[in-house]
Coordinates of N, CA and C in Angstrom, one line a residue:
X233 N -37.0 -5.7 -33.0 CA -36.4 -6.6 -32.4 C -36.5 -7.4 -31.1
X234 N -37.4 -6.6 -30.2 CA -37.8 -7.2 -29.0 C -39.0 -8.0 -28.7
X235 N -39.6 -8.2 -29.8 CA -41.1 -8.7 -29.8 C -40.6 -10.1 -30.1
X236 N -39.6 -10.6 -30.4 CA -39.1 -12.0 -31.2 C -38.8 -13.1 -29.9
X237 N -38.9 -12.5 -28.6 CA -38.9 -13.4 -27.7 C -39.7 -14.5 -27.1
X238 N -38.8 -15.9 -26.5 CA -39.8 -16.5 -26.2 C -39.6 -16.5 -24.4
X239 N -41.0 -16.3 -24.2 CA -41.2 -16.6 -22.6 C -41.3 -18.1 -22.1
X240 N -40.0 -18.3 -21.3 CA -39.9 -19.7 -20.7 C -39.8 -19.3 -19.1
X241 N -40.5 -20.0 -18.5 CA -40.2 -20.2 -16.6 C -38.6 -20.2 -16.3
X242 N -38.4 -19.6 -15.5 CA -36.9 -19.2 -15.1 C -36.7 -21.1 -14.2
X243 N -35.9 -21.7 -14.7 CA -35.5 -22.8 -14.3 C -34.6 -23.7 -15.3
X244 N -33.9 -24.3 -14.8 CA -32.8 -25.5 -15.4 C -33.4 -26.1 -16.5
X245 N -33.0 -26.2 -17.8 CA -33.9 -26.8 -18.9 C -32.7 -28.0 -19.4
X246 N -33.3 -29.2 -19.8 CA -32.4 -30.1 -20.4 C -32.2 -30.0 -21.9
X247 N -31.4 -30.5 -22.4 CA -30.7 -30.8 -23.7 C -32.0 -30.7 -24.4
X248 N -33.0 -31.6 -24.4 CA -34.0 -32.4 -24.9 C -35.0 -31.2 -24.8
X249 N -35.2 -30.8 -23.9 CA -36.2 -29.4 -23.6 C -36.2 -28.0 -24.4
X250 N -34.6 -27.8 -24.3 CA -34.2 -26.6 -25.4 C -34.5 -27.0 -27.0
X251 N -34.2 -28.7 -27.2 CA -34.5 -28.7 -28.6 C -35.7 -28.7 -29.1
X252 N -36.7 -29.4 -28.2 CA -38.3 -29.5 -28.2 C -39.1 -27.7 -27.9
X253 N -38.6 -26.6 -27.4 CA -38.9 -25.7 -27.4 C -38.2 -24.5 -28.5
X254 N -37.0 -25.5 -29.4 CA -36.4 -24.7 -30.2 C -35.9 -23.2 -29.8
X255 N -35.4 -23.5 -28.9 CA -34.3 -22.4 -28.3 C -32.9 -22.7 -28.5
X256 N -32.5 -21.6 -28.9 CA -30.8 -21.9 -29.3 C -30.2 -21.1 -28.1
X257 N -29.5 -22.3 -27.5 CA -28.8 -21.8 -26.2 C -27.7 -20.7 -26.4
X258 N -27.2 -20.3 -27.2 CA -26.2 -19.2 -27.6 C -27.3 -18.0 -27.8
X259 N -28.5 -17.8 -28.4 CA -29.1 -16.6 -28.1 C -29.6 -16.3 -26.6
X260 N -29.5 -17.5 -25.6 CA -30.0 -16.6 -24.2 C -28.9 -16.6 -23.4
X261 N -27.5 -17.1 -23.8 CA -26.4 -16.9 -22.5 C -25.5 -15.9 -23.4
X262 N -24.9 -14.8 -22.3 CA -24.2 -13.5 -22.6 C -23.4 -14.3 -23.5
X263 N -23.1 -13.3 -24.5 CA -22.0 -13.6 -25.7 C -20.8 -13.0 -25.1
X264 N -19.4 -13.6 -25.5 CA -18.4 -12.9 -25.3 C -18.0 -11.8 -25.3
X265 N -18.1 -10.7 -24.9 CA -17.9 -9.2 -25.6 C -16.3 -8.9 -25.2
X266 N -15.4 -8.2 -26.2 CA -14.2 -7.8 -25.9 C -14.2 -6.2 -25.8
X267 N -15.0 -5.7 -26.3 CA -15.4 -4.1 -26.6 C -14.9 -3.3 -25.5
X268 N -15.5 -3.5 -24.3 CA -14.6 -2.4 -23.3 C -13.1 -2.9 -23.3
X269 N -12.8 -4.0 -22.9 CA -10.8 -4.4 -22.9 C -10.3 -3.9 -24.1
X270 N -10.9 -4.1 -25.1 CA -10.2 -3.9 -26.4 C -10.0 -2.1 -26.5
X271 N -11.3 -1.6 -25.8 CA -11.1 0.0 -25.8 C -10.3 0.7 -24.7
X272 N -10.5 -0.3 -23.5 CA -9.3 0.2 -22.4 C -8.2 0.1 -23.0
X273 N -7.6 -1.1 -23.3 CA -6.3 -1.0 -24.0 C -6.1 -0.1 -24.9
X274 N -6.5 0.0 -25.9 CA -6.2 1.0 -27.0 C -6.1 2.6 -26.4
X275 N -7.3 2.8 -25.6 CA -7.4 4.1 -24.9 C -6.0 4.5 -24.2
X276 N -5.3 3.5 -23.4 CA -4.3 3.4 -22.4 C -3.3 3.6 -23.4
X277 N -2.9 2.7 -24.2 CA -1.9 3.0 -25.2 C -2.0 4.4 -25.6
X278 N -2.9 5.0 -26.3 CA -3.2 6.2 -26.7 C -2.7 7.3 -25.9
X279 N -3.0 6.9 -24.9 CA -3.2 8.2 -23.7 C -1.4 8.3 -23.3
X280 N -0.7 7.1 -23.1 CA 0.4 6.8 -22.8 C 1.4 7.2 -24.1
X281 N 1.1 7.3 -24.9 CA 1.9 7.4 -26.1 C 2.2 9.1 -26.3
X282 N 0.9 9.6 -26.1 CA 0.7 11.1 -26.1 C 1.4 12.1 -24.8
X283 N 1.7 11.1 -24.0 CA 1.7 11.5 -22.7 C 3.6 11.5 -22.5
X284 N 4.2 10.4 -23.5 CA 5.9 10.5 -23.7 C 6.2 11.4 -24.7
X285 N 4.9 11.5 -26.0 CA 5.4 12.7 -26.7 C 5.2 13.7 -25.8
X286 N 4.3 14.0 -24.8 CA 4.2 15.5 -24.1 C 5.7 16.0 -23.3
X287 N 6.1 14.6 -22.9 CA 7.4 14.9 -22.4 C 8.5 15.3 -22.9
X288 N 8.5 15.1 -24.1 CA 9.9 15.5 -24.6 C 9.6 16.5 -25.2
X289 N 8.3 17.5 -25.2 CA 8.0 18.9 -25.4 C 8.6 20.0 -24.1
X290 N 7.5 19.6 -22.8 CA 7.9 20.2 -21.7 C 8.1 19.4 -20.5
X291 N 9.2 18.7 -20.3 CA 9.3 17.5 -19.3 C 8.7 17.8 -18.0
X292 N 9.2 19.0 -17.2 CA 8.9 19.5 -15.6 C 7.3 19.8 -15.8
X293 N 6.7 20.0 -16.5 CA 5.3 20.4 -16.6 C 4.3 19.1 -16.8
X294 N 4.8 18.3 -17.4 CA 3.8 16.8 -17.9 C 4.4 16.2 -17.1
X295 N 5.5 16.1 -16.3 CA 6.2 14.9 -15.2 C 5.5 15.0 -14.1
X296 N 5.0 16.5 -13.7 CA 4.1 16.8 -12.3 C 2.8 16.1 -12.6
X297 N 2.2 16.3 -14.1 CA 1.0 16.2 -14.4 C 0.8 14.6 -14.3
X298 N 1.7 13.9 -14.8 CA 1.9 12.5 -14.8 C 1.7 11.7 -13.3
X299 N 2.6 12.2 -12.6 CA 2.6 12.1 -11.1 C 0.9 12.2 -10.6
X300 N 0.4 13.2 -11.1 CA -0.7 13.8 -10.1 C -2.2 12.7 -10.7
X301 N -1.9 12.5 -12.2 CA -2.6 11.0 -12.9 C -2.3 10.0 -11.9
X302 N -1.2 9.5 -11.8 CA -1.1 7.9 -11.2 C -1.5 8.0 -9.9
X303 N -1.3 9.4 -9.2 CA -1.7 9.2 -7.6 C -3.2 9.0 -7.7
X304 N -4.2 9.8 -8.7 CA -5.7 9.7 -8.8 C -6.0 8.2 -9.4
X305 N -5.2 7.5 -10.3 CA -5.3 6.2 -10.5 C -5.1 5.3 -9.3
X306 N -4.4 5.5 -8.7 CA -3.7 4.3 -7.2 C -5.1 5.0 -6.3
X307 N -5.5 6.2 -6.3 CA -6.4 6.2 -5.1 C -7.8 5.4 -5.6
X308 N -8.1 5.5 -7.1 CA -9.7 5.0 -7.6 C -9.4 3.5 -7.1
X309 N -8.2 2.8 -7.5 CA -8.2 1.4 -7.5 C -8.4 1.0 -5.9
X310 N -7.7 1.8 -5.4 CA -7.9 1.3 -3.8 C -9.2 2.0 -3.2
X311 N -9.7 3.0 -3.5 CA -10.6 3.4 -2.8 C -12.1 2.9 -3.6
X312 N -12.3 2.7 -5.0 CA -13.0 2.4 -5.5 C -13.0 1.3 -6.7
X313 N -12.1 0.6 -6.2 CA -11.6 -0.9 -6.9 C -11.4 -0.7 -8.4
X314 N -11.2 0.5 -9.0 CA -11.1 0.8 -10.1 C -12.5 1.5 -10.8
X315 N -13.4 1.9 -10.1 CA -14.8 2.1 -10.6 C -15.0 3.6 -11.4
X316 N -14.0 4.4 -10.9 CA -13.8 5.6 -11.8 C -13.1 5.4 -13.0
X317 N -12.1 4.6 -13.5 CA -11.7 4.5 -14.7 C -12.8 3.5 -15.2
X318 N -13.5 2.7 -14.6 CA -14.3 1.5 -15.6 C -15.5 2.8 -16.1
X319 N -15.9 3.5 -15.2 CA -17.1 4.6 -15.7 C -16.4 5.2 -16.6
X320 N -15.4 5.8 -16.7 CA -14.7 6.9 -17.9 C -14.7 5.9 -19.3
X321 N -14.1 4.7 -19.3 CA -14.1 3.8 -20.6 C -15.3 3.4 -20.7
X322 N -16.3 2.8 -20.2 CA -17.8 2.7 -20.2 C -18.7 3.8 -21.2
X323 N -18.4 5.2 -20.7 CA -18.8 6.4 -21.0 C -18.1 6.6 -22.6
X324 N -16.6 6.8 -22.7 CA -16.1 6.9 -23.7 C -16.7 6.0 -25.0
X325 N -16.7 4.6 -24.6 CA -17.1 3.7 -25.0 C -18.6 3.9 -25.7
X326 N -19.5 4.3 -25.0 CA -20.6 4.2 -25.3 C -20.7 5.4 -26.0
X327 N -20.0 6.6 -26.0 CA -20.0 7.8 -26.8 C -19.4 7.4 -28.7
X328 N -18.5 6.8 -28.3 CA -17.3 6.8 -29.5 C -18.0 5.2 -30.5
X329 N -18.2 4.6 -29.7 CA -18.3 3.0 -30.2 C -20.0 2.9 -30.4
X330 N -20.9 3.0 -31.9 CA -22.1 2.8 -31.9 C -22.8 1.4 -31.7
X331 N -22.1 0.5 -32.3 CA -22.1 -1.0 -32.0 C -22.1 -1.1 -30.2
X332 N -21.5 -0.7 -29.6 CA -21.3 -1.3 -28.1 C -22.4 -0.1 -27.9
X333 N -23.0 0.7 -27.8 CA -24.0 1.7 -27.5 C -25.4 0.9 -27.8
X334 N -25.5 0.2 -29.1 CA -26.9 -0.2 -29.5 C -26.7 -1.6 -28.7
X335 N -25.6 -2.4 -28.4 CA -25.6 -3.6 -27.5 C -26.0 -3.4 -26.3
X336 N -25.5 -2.2 -25.2 CA -26.3 -1.8 -24.0 C -27.5 -1.4 -23.9
X337 N -28.0 -0.8 -25.0 CA -29.3 -0.4 -25.1 C -30.4 -1.7 -25.1
X338 N -29.8 -2.5 -25.9 CA -30.5 -3.8 -26.3 C -30.8 -4.7 -24.6
X339 N -29.1 -4.6 -24.2 CA -29.3 -5.5 -23.0 C -30.2 -4.9 -21.9
X340 N -30.1 -3.4 -21.5 CA -30.9 -2.4 -20.5 C -32.3 -2.7 -20.9
X341 N -32.7 -2.9 -22.0 CA -34.1 -3.0 -22.5 C -34.7 -4.4 -22.2
X342 N -33.9 -5.2 -21.7 CA -34.0 -6.3 -21.2 C -34.5 -6.7 -20.0
X343 N -34.1 -5.6 -19.4 CA -34.3 -5.5 -17.6 C -35.9 -5.1 -17.7

């Protein structure tokens, strides 16, 4: 899969040149990938649902735990601009989603 690349000098190409070199711009450009956004939204929803369920069992213990998690999340947003959350989501998506793992591997191989 990595041996089919066309090596072109880095510069802006006209539409005519793209047709002449038989280059499909959709292959070169980064595709719109919603994998991390979907995974992030679904995981936050799942954790929030489990937390609400846990609150019905042992309110005091889980309420304190929730406050701690909120504090850590706010600290992450302020100190690291959400970097710890992004790292956690990327790691989980890499472990649980084989298609995302393959896409990241192909992307990194291009470097």
